[in-house]
Coordinates of C-alpha atoms in Angstrom, one line a residue:
X1 CA 52.3 19.7 250.1
X2 CA 54.6 16.5 251.7
X3 CA 52.3 16.4 254.1
X4 CA 49.4 16.5 252.1
X5 CA 50.7 14.0 249.9
X6 CA 51.6 11.6 252.7
X7 CA 48.0 12.6 253.9
X8 CA 46.5 11.2 250.3
X9 CA 48.9 8.4 250.6
X10 CA 48.1 6.9 253.6
X11 CA 44.1 7.2 252.2
X12 CA 44.6 6.4 248.9
X13 CA 47.4 3.6 249.0
X14 CA 47.1 2.0 252.3
X15 CA 43.3 2.3 252.5
X16 CA 43.3 4.1 256.0
X17 CA 40.8 5.8 257.7
X18 CA 40.5 9.4 258.5
X19 CA 40.7 9.2 262.5
X20 CA 43.7 7.4 261.8
X21 CA 45.3 9.3 259.0
X22 CA 44.4 12.2 262.4
X23 CA 45.9 10.2 264.7
X24 CA 49.1 9.5 262.8
X25 CA 49.8 13.5 261.4
X26 CA 48.6 14.8 265.0
X27 CA 45.4 17.0 262.6
X28 CA 42.4 17.5 263.2
X29 CA 40.1 14.5 261.6
X30 CA 38.3 18.1 259.7
X31 CA 41.5 18.8 258.0
X32 CA 42.5 15.2 257.2
X33 CA 38.8 15.3 255.1
X34 CA 39.4 18.2 253.4
X35 CA 43.2 17.4 251.5
X36 CA 41.4 13.6 251.5
X37 CA 38.2 15.4 249.0
X38 CA 40.8 18.4 247.2
X39 CA 40.6 18.0 243.9
X40 CA 42.1 21.4 242.5
X41 CA 45.8 22.1 243.2
X42 CA 46.4 25.0 240.6
X43 CA 48.2 27.3 243.0
X44 CA 46.1 30.2 243.2
X45 CA 47.4 33.7 241.4
X46 CA 48.6 36.3 244.0
X47 CA 46.1 38.5 245.3
X48 CA 46.8 42.8 244.6
X49 CA 47.1 44.7 247.6
X50 CA 44.8 46.9 248.3
X51 CA 46.7 50.4 248.0
X52 CA 47.4 51.3 251.9
X53 CA 48.3 54.9 250.9
X54 CA 46.0 57.5 249.7
X55 CA 42.8 55.3 250.9
X56 CA 39.2 55.4 251.3
X57 CA 40.8 54.7 254.8
X58 CA 42.8 57.9 255.3
X59 CA 40.1 59.8 256.5
X60 CA 38.9 57.6 259.4
X61 CA 42.9 56.5 260.6
X62 CA 42.9 59.3 263.3
X63 CA 39.5 57.8 264.5
X64 CA 40.9 54.7 264.5
X65 CA 44.5 55.9 265.9
X66 CA 42.9 57.1 268.5
X67 CA 40.8 54.5 269.9
X68 CA 44.2 52.3 269.7
X69 CA 45.7 54.5 272.0
X70 CA 43.3 54.6 274.3
X71 CA 44.0 50.6 274.5
X72 CA 47.0 51.2 275.8
X73 CA 44.9 52.6 279.1
X74 CA 42.8 49.7 279.1
X75 CA 43.3 45.9 280.2
X76 CA 44.8 43.8 277.4
X77 CA 41.7 41.6 276.8
X78 CA 39.4 44.5 276.3
X79 CA 41.1 46.2 273.3
X80 CA 40.1 46.8 269.7
X81 CA 40.6 44.2 267.4
X82 CA 40.0 44.6 263.6
X83 CA 36.8 43.4 263.7
X84 CA 35.6 45.4 266.9
X85 CA 36.4 48.9 264.9
X86 CA 35.1 48.0 261.8
X87 CA 31.6 47.7 263.6
X88 CA 32.2 50.6 265.4
X89 CA 33.2 52.7 262.4
X90 CA 30.2 50.9 260.4
X91 CA 27.6 51.9 263.8
X92 CA 29.3 55.9 265.0
X93 CA 31.0 57.0 261.8
X94 CA 28.5 58.7 259.2
X95 CA 30.3 58.1 255.4
X96 CA 32.3 55.1 256.8
X97 CA 32.3 52.4 253.7
X98 CA 35.7 50.7 253.1
X99 CA 36.2 47.2 253.2
X100 CA 36.8 44.9 256.3
X101 CA 40.5 43.7 254.6
X102 CA 41.5 47.4 254.2
X103 CA 40.8 48.2 257.8
X104 CA 42.2 45.2 259.0
X105 CA 45.6 45.5 257.4
X106 CA 45.9 48.7 258.5
X107 CA 45.0 47.8 262.3
X108 CA 47.5 45.1 261.9
X109 CA 50.7 47.6 261.4
X110 CA 49.3 50.2 264.1
X111 CA 48.9 47.4 266.4
X112 CA 52.5 46.5 265.5
X113 CA 53.7 50.0 266.1
X114 CA 51.6 50.3 269.5
X115 CA 52.7 46.4 270.5
X116 CA 48.9 45.7 270.9
X117 CA 48.9 42.7 269.1
X118 CA 47.9 39.3 270.2
X119 CA 47.9 36.1 269.0
X120 CA 44.4 33.5 270.3
X121 CA 44.3 30.2 269.6
X122 CA 40.6 27.9 269.2
X123 CA 39.8 24.6 270.3
X124 CA 37.3 22.6 268.9
X125 CA 34.6 20.6 270.7
X126 CA 31.6 18.4 269.8
X127 CA 28.4 18.7 272.3
X128 CA 24.6 17.9 272.5
X129 CA 22.0 20.0 272.5
X130 CA 21.5 21.2 275.9
X131 CA 24.9 21.2 277.3
X132 CA 26.6 24.1 278.5
X133 CA 29.8 25.8 280.1
X134 CA 30.5 28.2 282.8
X135 CA 33.5 30.1 283.5
X136 CA 34.3 33.6 284.9
X137 CA 36.6 36.5 282.8
X138 CA 38.1 40.1 283.8
X139 CA 37.4 43.4 282.6
X140 CA 36.9 46.8 284.0
X141 CA 33.8 48.7 284.1
X142 CA 32.6 51.6 285.3
X143 CA 29.2 51.7 287.3
X144 CA 27.3 55.4 288.6
X145 CA 30.4 57.1 288.9
X146 CA 33.0 54.3 290.6
X147 CA 35.6 52.9 288.4
X148 CA 36.0 48.5 288.7
X149 CA 39.2 47.4 287.9
X150 CA 39.7 43.8 286.9
X151 CA 36.1 43.0 288.0
X152 CA 34.4 39.8 286.7
X153 CA 31.9 38.6 284.3
X154 CA 30.0 35.3 284.4
X155 CA 29.8 33.4 281.0
X156 CA 27.5 31.1 280.1
X157 CA 28.2 29.2 276.4
X158 CA 26.5 26.4 274.7
X159 CA 28.7 24.4 272.1
X160 CA 26.5 22.9 270.4
X161 CA 25.2 26.2 269.5
X162 CA 28.1 28.7 270.0
X163 CA 25.5 30.5 271.8
X164 CA 26.5 32.3 274.9
X165 CA 25.3 35.2 277.7
X166 CA 27.5 37.0 280.0
X167 CA 26.5 38.8 283.3
X168 CA 28.7 41.4 285.2
X169 CA 29.9 41.0 288.3
X170 CA 31.7 42.2 291.5
X171 CA 33.6 39.0 292.0
X172 CA 33.8 35.8 291.5
X173 CA 32.4 34.5 295.1
X174 CA 29.6 32.1 295.4
X175 CA 26.6 35.1 295.7
X176 CA 28.0 35.9 291.9
X177 CA 28.3 32.5 290.6
X178 CA 24.5 31.5 291.6
X179 CA 22.7 34.8 290.8
X180 CA 24.2 34.9 287.7
X181 CA 23.4 31.4 286.4
X182 CA 19.8 32.0 287.4
X183 CA 19.4 35.0 286.0
X184 CA 21.2 33.4 282.7
X185 CA 18.6 30.6 283.6
X186 CA 15.4 32.5 283.7
X187 CA 16.2 34.5 280.7
X188 CA 16.3 31.5 278.1
X189 CA 13.2 30.3 280.5
X190 CA 15.2 26.6 281.2
X191 CA 18.1 24.7 282.6
X192 CA 21.3 23.2 280.6
X193 CA 21.1 18.9 281.4
X194 CA 24.4 19.8 282.5
X195 CA 27.3 22.0 283.1
X196 CA 30.9 21.8 282.7
X197 CA 33.2 24.0 285.4
X198 CA 36.6 24.5 286.7
X199 CA 37.7 23.7 290.0
X200 CA 37.8 26.8 291.1
X201 CA 37.7 27.0 295.2
X202 CA 34.3 28.7 295.3
X203 CA 32.8 25.1 294.6
X204 CA 34.7 22.7 295.1
X205 CA 36.1 21.7 298.3
X206 CA 38.7 18.6 297.2
X207 CA 39.6 16.6 294.2
X208 CA 38.8 12.9 295.5
X209 CA 41.5 10.2 293.6
X210 CA 39.6 8.5 290.6
X211 CA 38.2 11.7 289.4
X212 CA 35.7 12.2 291.6
X213 CA 34.7 16.0 293.4
X214 CA 33.9 17.2 297.2
X215 CA 32.0 20.3 296.5
X216 CA 30.1 23.0 299.2
X217 CA 26.9 21.8 300.3
X218 CA 25.5 25.3 299.3
X219 CA 26.5 24.7 295.5
X220 CA 25.2 20.5 295.5
X221 CA 21.5 22.1 297.1
X222 CA 21.7 24.5 293.7
X223 CA 22.3 21.4 291.4
X224 CA 19.6 19.2 293.0
X225 CA 17.0 22.0 293.0
X226 CA 17.9 23.0 289.2
X227 CA 18.5 19.1 288.5
X228 CA 21.6 19.8 286.1
X229 CA 24.9 17.4 286.6
X230 CA 27.9 19.5 287.2
X231 CA 30.7 18.3 285.2
X232 CA 34.6 19.0 286.2
X233 CA 37.5 19.2 284.2
X234 CA 41.0 17.8 284.9
X235 CA 43.0 19.9 286.9
X236 CA 44.9 22.4 284.2
X237 CA 42.9 21.4 281.5
X238 CA 41.2 24.0 280.4
X239 CA 41.6 23.2 276.6
X240 CA 38.6 20.3 278.4
X241 CA 36.0 23.1 278.2
X242 CA 37.1 25.7 275.0
X243 CA 33.7 26.8 274.2
X244 CA 33.4 28.8 277.6
X245 CA 37.0 30.1 277.2
X246 CA 36.8 31.2 273.6
X247 CA 33.0 32.6 274.3
X248 CA 34.7 34.3 277.1
X249 CA 37.1 36.6 274.8
X250 CA 34.5 36.6 272.3
X251 CA 32.2 38.6 274.5
X252 CA 35.0 40.1 275.6
X253 CA 35.8 42.0 272.6
X254 CA 32.5 42.4 271.5
X255 CA 30.2 43.7 273.9
X256 CA 32.8 45.2 276.7
X257 CA 34.8 47.3 274.4
X258 CA 35.1 50.1 275.1
X259 CA 35.1 50.0 278.8
X260 CA 31.6 50.4 279.8
X261 CA 30.5 53.2 281.5
X262 CA 26.4 52.8 283.3
X263 CA 24.5 53.8 285.9
X264 CA 23.0 50.3 287.5
X265 CA 24.6 47.1 287.1
X266 CA 21.3 45.1 287.0
X267 CA 20.2 47.2 284.0
X268 CA 23.4 47.3 282.3
X269 CA 23.4 43.0 282.8
X270 CA 19.5 43.4 281.6
X271 CA 20.7 44.7 278.5
X272 CA 23.7 42.2 277.6
X273 CA 21.7 39.7 277.7
X274 CA 19.3 41.6 274.9
X275 CA 23.1 41.9 273.3
X276 CA 23.6 38.2 273.6
X277 CA 20.4 37.4 271.9
X278 CA 21.3 39.6 269.1
X279 CA 24.7 37.8 268.5
X280 CA 23.1 34.6 267.7
X281 CA 22.1 36.1 264.5
X282 CA 24.9 35.1 262.4
X283 CA 26.5 32.0 260.6
X284 CA 27.7 29.5 262.9
X285 CA 31.5 28.4 262.1
X286 CA 31.5 25.3 261.1
X287 CA 28.2 24.2 260.2
X288 CA 28.0 22.7 257.0
X289 CA 24.1 23.8 256.3
X290 CA 25.8 27.7 257.0
X291 CA 22.4 27.8 259.7
X292 CA 22.3 30.7 262.0
X293 CA 23.4 30.0 265.8
X294 CA 20.1 31.3 266.7
X295 CA 18.4 28.4 264.5
X296 CA 21.0 25.9 266.4
X297 CA 20.1 27.4 269.6
X298 CA 16.3 26.4 269.1
X299 CA 17.7 22.7 269.5
X300 CA 19.7 23.8 272.7
X301 CA 16.0 25.2 274.4
X302 CA 14.3 22.4 273.4
X303 CA 16.8 20.2 275.5
X304 CA 17.1 22.4 278.4
X305 CA 15.4 21.0 281.7
X306 CA 12.5 23.1 283.1
X307 CA 12.8 26.4 285.2
X308 CA 12.0 25.1 289.1
X309 CA 7.9 25.9 290.6
X310 CA 10.0 27.3 293.7
X311 CA 12.8 29.7 293.2
X312 CA 16.4 29.1 294.7
X313 CA 17.7 31.9 297.3
X314 CA 21.1 32.8 296.5
X315 CA 21.7 34.3 299.6
X316 CA 24.1 33.4 302.0
X317 CA 23.2 33.7 305.5
X318 CA 25.3 33.3 308.7
X319 CA 26.2 35.2 311.7
X320 CA 29.0 37.5 313.1
X321 CA 30.7 38.5 316.1
X322 CA 30.9 42.1 316.7
X323 CA 33.6 44.4 318.6
X324 CA 33.3 47.0 321.2
X325 CA 32.2 49.1 318.5
X326 CA 29.4 47.2 317.3
X327 CA 31.5 46.1 314.2
X328 CA 32.2 42.9 312.6
X329 CA 34.5 41.6 309.6
X330 CA 33.9 39.4 307.1
X331 CA 36.6 37.8 303.8
X332 CA 38.9 36.5 306.9
X333 CA 39.3 40.3 308.4
X334 CA 39.6 41.9 305.2
X335 CA 36.5 43.7 304.7
X336 CA 34.6 45.9 307.9
X337 CA 31.5 46.6 308.5
X338 CA 29.0 48.4 311.1
X339 CA 26.4 47.0 312.8
X340 CA 24.8 49.3 315.9
X341 CA 26.5 50.2 319.2
X342 CA 23.0 48.4 321.1
X343 CA 25.3 45.0 319.0
X344 CA 28.3 45.7 320.9
X345 CA 30.2 42.5 321.3
X346 CA 27.2 40.5 320.6
X347 CA 26.4 38.2 317.9
X348 CA 24.6 39.7 314.3
X349 CA 22.7 37.8 312.1
X350 CA 23.6 38.5 308.3
X351 CA 22.3 37.9 304.8
X352 CA 24.8 38.4 302.0
X353 CA 24.9 38.6 298.0
X354 CA 26.6 39.6 295.5
X355 CA 26.3 43.1 296.5
X356 CA 24.5 43.6 299.8
X357 CA 25.4 42.6 302.9
X358 CA 22.9 42.8 305.3
X359 CA 22.2 43.1 309.2
X360 CA 19.8 41.6 311.2
X361 CA 18.9 40.8 314.7
X362 CA 17.7 37.3 316.5
X363 CA 14.7 37.9 314.8
X364 CA 16.0 38.5 311.7
X365 CA 14.7 41.9 311.6
X366 CA 17.0 44.3 309.3
X367 CA 19.2 46.8 311.8
X368 CA 21.6 48.3 308.3
X369 CA 22.1 47.5 305.1
X370 CA 25.5 48.1 303.6
X371 CA 27.4 47.4 299.9
X372 CA 29.1 44.6 299.7
X373 CA 32.9 45.3 299.3
X374 CA 35.3 43.9 296.9
X375 CA 39.4 44.4 296.4
X376 CA 40.5 46.8 298.1
X377 CA 37.9 48.8 300.3
X378 CA 38.4 48.6 304.0
X379 CA 35.2 49.6 305.8
X380 CA 31.7 50.5 305.4
X381 CA 30.1 52.7 308.1
X382 CA 26.3 53.2 308.7
X383 CA 26.5 56.3 311.3
X384 CA 22.2 56.2 311.4
X385 CA 22.0 53.5 314.2
X386 CA 24.9 55.0 316.2
X387 CA 23.7 58.3 316.2
X388 CA 20.0 57.7 317.3
X389 CA 21.5 55.1 319.9
X390 CA 23.2 57.9 321.6
X391 CA 20.5 61.0 321.0
X392 CA 18.6 58.7 323.4
X393 CA 21.3 58.9 325.8
X394 CA 23.1 62.3 324.8
X395 CA 24.7 62.4 328.5
X396 CA 26.7 59.6 327.8
X397 CA 28.0 60.7 324.4
X398 CA 31.6 61.1 325.7
X399 CA 32.1 58.3 327.8
X400 CA 30.6 56.0 325.0
X401 CA 33.1 54.3 321.9
X402 CA 30.8 56.5 319.3
X403 CA 33.0 59.7 320.6
X404 CA 36.3 58.4 319.6
X405 CA 34.4 57.4 315.9
X406 CA 33.2 60.9 315.4
X407 CA 35.4 63.0 312.9
X408 CA 37.4 65.8 315.3
X409 CA 35.2 68.5 314.1
X410 CA 32.0 66.9 314.7
X411 CA 34.1 66.5 318.5
X412 CA 34.5 70.0 318.9
X413 CA 31.1 70.7 317.8
X414 CA 29.2 68.3 320.2
X415 CA 31.5 70.3 323.0
X416 CA 30.6 73.2 322.1
X417 CA 26.5 72.1 322.4
X418 CA 24.7 72.9 325.3
X419 CA 23.8 69.4 327.5
X420 CA 20.1 70.2 326.9
X421 CA 20.4 70.3 322.8
X422 CA 22.6 67.2 321.8
X423 CA 20.2 65.2 322.0
X424 CA 17.9 66.8 319.4
X425 CA 21.7 68.3 318.0
X426 CA 22.0 64.1 317.3
X427 CA 18.7 63.1 315.9
X428 CA 19.3 66.2 313.2
X429 CA 22.6 64.1 312.8
X430 CA 21.1 61.3 312.2
X431 CA 18.0 62.8 309.9
X432 CA 20.9 64.5 307.2
X433 CA 23.1 61.2 307.5
X434 CA 19.9 58.9 306.1
X435 CA 18.7 62.0 303.7
X436 CA 22.2 62.4 302.0
X437 CA 25.0 60.6 303.9
X438 CA 27.5 61.0 306.9
X439 CA 29.8 63.3 304.6
X440 CA 26.5 66.1 304.0
X441 CA 26.3 66.1 308.0
X442 CA 29.9 66.7 308.3
X443 CA 30.1 69.6 306.4
X444 CA 27.3 71.0 307.7
X445 CA 28.8 70.7 310.9
X446 CA 31.3 72.6 309.6
X447 CA 29.7 75.6 308.5
X448 CA 27.8 76.1 311.7
X449 CA 31.6 75.9 313.5
X450 CA 32.3 79.3 311.0
X451 CA 28.9 80.7 311.6
X452 CA 29.1 79.4 315.6
X453 CA 25.5 78.1 315.6
X454 CA 25.5 75.4 317.8
X455 CA 21.5 74.8 318.0
X456 CA 19.8 72.1 316.4
X457 CA 17.2 74.8 314.1
X458 CA 20.1 76.5 312.8
X459 CA 21.8 72.9 312.3
X460 CA 19.0 72.2 310.3
X461 CA 19.2 75.8 308.4
X462 CA 22.5 75.2 307.3
X463 CA 21.6 71.9 305.7
X464 CA 18.8 72.8 303.7
X465 CA 20.9 76.3 302.6
X466 CA 23.9 74.1 301.6
X467 CA 21.7 70.8 300.5
X468 CA 18.5 71.7 299.6
X469 CA 19.2 74.8 296.8
X470 CA 16.7 77.4 299.5
X471 CA 18.4 80.5 298.6
X472 CA 19.1 82.8 301.2
X473 CA 16.4 85.7 301.8
X474 CA 17.6 89.0 301.7
X475 CA 16.6 91.1 304.4
X476 CA 13.6 93.4 304.7
X477 CA 14.2 96.9 304.6
X478 CA 11.8 99.6 306.5
X479 CA 9.8 101.8 304.3
X480 CA 7.4 104.2 304.9
X481 CA 4.3 102.2 303.5
X482 CA 4.4 100.5 306.3
X483 CA 1.2 100.6 308.2
X484 CA 1.9 101.1 312.0
X485 CA 0.0 99.1 314.0
X486 CA -2.8 100.2 317.1
X487 CA -1.4 99.1 320.4
X488 CA -4.2 98.0 322.5
X489 CA -3.1 97.4 326.6
X490 CA -5.5 95.1 328.2
X491 CA -5.5 95.3 331.9
X492 CA -4.2 93.0 334.0
X493 CA -7.4 91.6 336.4
X494 CA -8.5 88.8 334.1
X495 CA -12.2 89.4 335.4
X496 CA -12.3 92.5 334.0
X497 CA -10.9 91.5 330.4
X498 CA -13.3 88.4 330.9
X499 CA -16.4 91.7 330.8
X500 CA -14.6 93.2 328.0
X501 CA -14.8 89.2 325.6
X502 CA -18.3 89.4 327.1
X503 CA -18.8 85.4 325.9
X504 CA -15.2 83.8 326.0
X505 CA -12.6 84.0 328.7
X506 CA -12.7 82.1 331.9
X507 CA -16.2 82.9 332.4
X508 CA -17.5 80.7 329.7
X509 CA -15.5 77.5 330.5

């Protein structure tokens, strides 16, 4: 009340403007306006606390407790908020009709008990329609059974309308940034007039005294192609783009809790764009007319720049030098990929996207395609080019580096094969690898060793029986019902045989 009194005294007594008072009291001008215009200073009667014991919520507490307990294993920023739990209960649990206030009180106490509670602050900013802010957040997700820990997601927010979109990524490199932005541009049907960024090393190569920035050539080309203006924040001043900072947390809590599990990342990203559209069907938190975010976002869309007629290729094109095994490294030697033995100690061309590393020859014809490695993944090996290459020169197997790269069981198997069969066996192994991976070829070889089968036909038969659900046929039993075959003996003299055949044989040409 003392501060309220000072605010009203400065306004009514000294005639100061709202902005001046806000600076003096270090408050937001909206707060100053609220107390200047306040007409009712009656103390509100105390609200009756809802009884948390023997309440309607009791039957749902085990579910809530289970979700909050599971959150202890989830990343801190991917845990349930009271609002998220309220939404999930309404959507997933039949008969839930409790008030949000009752639920929030219980969740607050339960989080204190589990030590999960976290406080966050928000900074309101004013912007014009068509402006956007971009930033990365981190979250876990599981794609096709593979768990990605602390992967990234790109958020593009529109401060004017409070609209926002996100795209999951494997990392935070230039390819992830550009691909994510292009996908969101195409989804909304236009390009923001300007986008605010951090001074990430992915984009900025140097901060120039006086506020300028040196950016990478690829990013500069991207900006020119889409004609938007990049704006960079002051170092260590994330509050300057508070809209996207808040949106990163909001979208994580509402779209990435619980931890997403899906088959395909592109399909999931398409679903997330639709979910972000639906999320705009709610009132703006600070609009005097109580308009929906979707309504304000129409102003943003009206101010967007048109999409260019020619698409921008977001791939990175570069070259790499291979070693004596035909392998090369990326990311300062952290990740290693195979090319082909035909390119040992040679230079290969590369096309790199956020999810793939494509190896090409000098004519830009594809040699092999790898899934791009991230984090602690060390090597990606494609055996098909190696097996096909050595199959053409089977006698040189032991003298080649390919033999050293093979697992011990495969070396033993190749040593036990006949020289005449080695080429065909290597071709079969290449075919098996192409069908279902090198692991299936190794497994088939191990079974062949057990059965002492060293010919190509047996190897293929074992593979079919293991991986193609071909049931083994039972042995044919002898029965008396089988007809006896009449044996006809032909003479050894071919002329006599021609006479028997009359019109056939050699006499007929």
